[in-house]
Short mmCIF file of C-alpha atoms in Angstrom, two decimals:
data_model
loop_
_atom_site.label_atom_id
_atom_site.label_comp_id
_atom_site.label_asym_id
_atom_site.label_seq_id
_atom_site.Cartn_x
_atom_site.Cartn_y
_atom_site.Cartn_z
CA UNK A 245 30.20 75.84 2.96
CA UNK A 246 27.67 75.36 5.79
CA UNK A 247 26.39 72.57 4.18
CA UNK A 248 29.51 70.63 3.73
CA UNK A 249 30.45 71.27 7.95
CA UNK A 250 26.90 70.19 8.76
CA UNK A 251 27.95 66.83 7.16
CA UNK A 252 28.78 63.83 8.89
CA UNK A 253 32.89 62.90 8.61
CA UNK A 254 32.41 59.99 6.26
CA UNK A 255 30.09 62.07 3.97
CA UNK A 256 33.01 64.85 4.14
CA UNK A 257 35.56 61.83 3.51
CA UNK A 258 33.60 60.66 0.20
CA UNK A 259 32.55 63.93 -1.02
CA UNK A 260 36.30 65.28 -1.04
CA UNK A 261 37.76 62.42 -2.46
CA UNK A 262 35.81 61.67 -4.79
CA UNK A 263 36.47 65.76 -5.42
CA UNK A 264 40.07 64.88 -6.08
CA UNK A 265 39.71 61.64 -7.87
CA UNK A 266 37.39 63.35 -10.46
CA UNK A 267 39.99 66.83 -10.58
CA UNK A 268 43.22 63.76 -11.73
CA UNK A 269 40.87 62.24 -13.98
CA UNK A 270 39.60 65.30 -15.64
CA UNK A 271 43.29 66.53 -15.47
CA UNK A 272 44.11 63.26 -17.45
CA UNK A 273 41.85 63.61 -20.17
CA UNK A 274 42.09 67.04 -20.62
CA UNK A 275 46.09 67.27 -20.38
CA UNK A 276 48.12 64.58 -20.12
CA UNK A 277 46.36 62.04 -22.73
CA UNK A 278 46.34 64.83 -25.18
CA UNK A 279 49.72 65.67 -24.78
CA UNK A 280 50.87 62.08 -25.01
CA UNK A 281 48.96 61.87 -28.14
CA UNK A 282 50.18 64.45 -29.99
CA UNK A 283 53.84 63.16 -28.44
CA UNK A 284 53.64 60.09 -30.16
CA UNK A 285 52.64 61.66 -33.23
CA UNK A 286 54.93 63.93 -33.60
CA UNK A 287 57.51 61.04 -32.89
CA UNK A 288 55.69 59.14 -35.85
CA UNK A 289 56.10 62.16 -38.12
CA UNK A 290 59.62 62.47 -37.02
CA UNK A 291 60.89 59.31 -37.99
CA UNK A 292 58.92 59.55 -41.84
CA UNK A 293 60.74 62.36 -42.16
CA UNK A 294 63.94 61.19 -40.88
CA UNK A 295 63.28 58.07 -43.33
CA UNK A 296 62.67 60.96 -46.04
CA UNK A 297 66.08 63.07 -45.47
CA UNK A 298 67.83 59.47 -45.51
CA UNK A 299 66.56 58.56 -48.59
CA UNK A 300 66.87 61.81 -50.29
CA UNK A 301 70.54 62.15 -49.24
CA UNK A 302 71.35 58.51 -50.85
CA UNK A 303 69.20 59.61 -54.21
CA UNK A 304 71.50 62.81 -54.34
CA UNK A 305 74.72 60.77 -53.90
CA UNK A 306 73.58 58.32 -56.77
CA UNK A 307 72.50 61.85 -59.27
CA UNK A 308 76.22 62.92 -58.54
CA UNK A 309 78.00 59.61 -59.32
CA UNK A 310 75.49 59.34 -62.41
CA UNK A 311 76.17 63.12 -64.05
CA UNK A 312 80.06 62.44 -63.47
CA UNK A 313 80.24 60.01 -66.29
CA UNK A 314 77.54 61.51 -68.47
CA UNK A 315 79.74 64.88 -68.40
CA UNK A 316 82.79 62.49 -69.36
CA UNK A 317 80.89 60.61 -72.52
CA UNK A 318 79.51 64.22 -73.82
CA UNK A 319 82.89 65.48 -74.30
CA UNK A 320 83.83 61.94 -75.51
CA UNK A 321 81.57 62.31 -78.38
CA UNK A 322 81.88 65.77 -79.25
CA UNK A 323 84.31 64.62 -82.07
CA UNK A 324 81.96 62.57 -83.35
CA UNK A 325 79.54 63.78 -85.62
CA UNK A 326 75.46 64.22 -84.84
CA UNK A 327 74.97 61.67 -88.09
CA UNK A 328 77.05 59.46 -86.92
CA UNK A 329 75.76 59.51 -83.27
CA UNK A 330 72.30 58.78 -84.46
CA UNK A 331 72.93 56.19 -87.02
CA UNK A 332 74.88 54.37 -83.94
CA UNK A 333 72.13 54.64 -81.44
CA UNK A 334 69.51 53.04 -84.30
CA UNK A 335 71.50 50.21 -85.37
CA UNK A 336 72.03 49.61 -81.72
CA UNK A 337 68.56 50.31 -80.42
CA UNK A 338 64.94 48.85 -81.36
CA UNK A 339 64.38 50.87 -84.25
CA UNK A 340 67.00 49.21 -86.43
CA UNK A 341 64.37 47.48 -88.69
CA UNK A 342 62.18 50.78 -88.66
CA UNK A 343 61.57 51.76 -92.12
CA UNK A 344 63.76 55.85 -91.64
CA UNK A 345 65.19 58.56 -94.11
CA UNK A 346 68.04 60.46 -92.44
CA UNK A 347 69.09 63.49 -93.77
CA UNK A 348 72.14 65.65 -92.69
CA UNK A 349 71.01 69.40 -92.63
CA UNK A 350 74.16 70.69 -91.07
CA UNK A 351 77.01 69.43 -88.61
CA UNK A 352 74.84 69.99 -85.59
CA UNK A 353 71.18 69.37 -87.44
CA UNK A 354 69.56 66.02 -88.70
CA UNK A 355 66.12 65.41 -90.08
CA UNK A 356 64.54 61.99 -89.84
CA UNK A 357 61.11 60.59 -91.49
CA UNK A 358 59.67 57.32 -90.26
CA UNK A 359 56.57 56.08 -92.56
CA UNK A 360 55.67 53.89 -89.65
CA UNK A 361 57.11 53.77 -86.13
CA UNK A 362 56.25 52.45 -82.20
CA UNK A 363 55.49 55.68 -80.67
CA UNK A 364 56.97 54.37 -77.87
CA UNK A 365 59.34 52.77 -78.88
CA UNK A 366 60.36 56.55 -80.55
CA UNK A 367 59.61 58.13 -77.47
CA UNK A 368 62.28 55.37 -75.35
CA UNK A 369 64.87 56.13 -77.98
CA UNK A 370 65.07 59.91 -78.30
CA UNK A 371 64.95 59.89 -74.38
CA UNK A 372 68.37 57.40 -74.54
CA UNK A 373 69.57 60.28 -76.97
CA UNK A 374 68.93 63.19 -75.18
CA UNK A 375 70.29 61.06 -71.77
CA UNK A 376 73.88 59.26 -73.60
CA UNK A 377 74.67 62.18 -75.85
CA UNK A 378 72.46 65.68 -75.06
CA UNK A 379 71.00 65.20 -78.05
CA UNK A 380 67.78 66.81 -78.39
CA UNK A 381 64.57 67.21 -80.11
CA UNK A 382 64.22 70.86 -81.90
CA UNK A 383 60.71 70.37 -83.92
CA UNK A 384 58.92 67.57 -84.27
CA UNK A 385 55.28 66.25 -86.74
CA UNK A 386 53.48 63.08 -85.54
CA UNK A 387 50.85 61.52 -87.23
CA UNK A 388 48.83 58.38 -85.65
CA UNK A 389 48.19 55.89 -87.74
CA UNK A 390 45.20 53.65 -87.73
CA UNK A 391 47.45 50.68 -86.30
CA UNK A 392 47.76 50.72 -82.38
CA UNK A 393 50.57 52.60 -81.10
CA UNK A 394 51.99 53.77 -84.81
CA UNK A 395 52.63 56.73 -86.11
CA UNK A 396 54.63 58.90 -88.92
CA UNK A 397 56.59 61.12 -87.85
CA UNK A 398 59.01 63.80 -88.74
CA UNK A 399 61.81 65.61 -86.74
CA UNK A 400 64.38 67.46 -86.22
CA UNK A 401 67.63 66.18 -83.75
CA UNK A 402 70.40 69.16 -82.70
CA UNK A 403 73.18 68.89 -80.72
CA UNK A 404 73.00 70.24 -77.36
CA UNK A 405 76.16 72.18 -76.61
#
């Protein structure tokens, strides 16, 4: 302390302001630049997840409006039967000119064979079953074929109740 009183007053003048021009620069570094920082990122991650909840609330108002009508054409086509439902979606679908047997195993079982089929064209269509009319897959054989994207296959369609 000596040493600073035994200095002249400019020298005193420079010393301690430079003293507190170097404390506000060190405090804005350390602190405030930091802080503001983080501010804006958190603002940043704020709004992605405000753009998140937004978009998430419209996808759960379009899953309600689109399970109202499938609940209304499942009861629709419970009087018709599983043959009839699948013979419908064929003729309808791409696999109208697919080379099938179809046999009736019960009310609520079919079995079809396909000698040679698009597996994904197959794939497409039993997802439109399962989707229009709950229909679903209970076993199912594939075999590929050496042509791209063919295969035989065999299964087994129930009615999901």
């Amino acid at each position: 302390m000596k040493w600073f009183i035994n200095l002249n007053y400019r020298e005193r003048w420079v010393l301690l302001s430079g003293t507190v021009l170097l404390v506000f620069i060190l405090s804005y570094f350390w602190w405030w630049q930091p802080f503001i920082a983080k501010h804006i990122q958190l603002t940043h991650i704020i709004a992605a997840q405000q753009k998140s909840l937004q978009w998430m609330t419209q996808s759960a108002a379009e899953i309600q409006q689109l399970r109202q009508p499938l609940s209304h054409s499942v009861s629709s086509t419970n009087s018709l039967s599983l043959l009839t439902l699948i013979d419908k979606s064929m003729r309808q679908g791409t696999l109208n000119s697919v080379s099938k047997r179809i046999e009736s195993k019960s009310n609520q079982e079919v079995q079809l064979h396909f000698e040679q089929v698009s597996f994904t064209e197959l794939m497409l269509w039993l997802a439109q079953l399962y989707n229009q009319y709950q229909i679903q897959v209970d076993s199912i054989h594939i075999e590929q074929l050496t042509l791209p994207d063919k295969v035989k296959a065999r299964l087994t369609l129930t009615m999901n109740n």
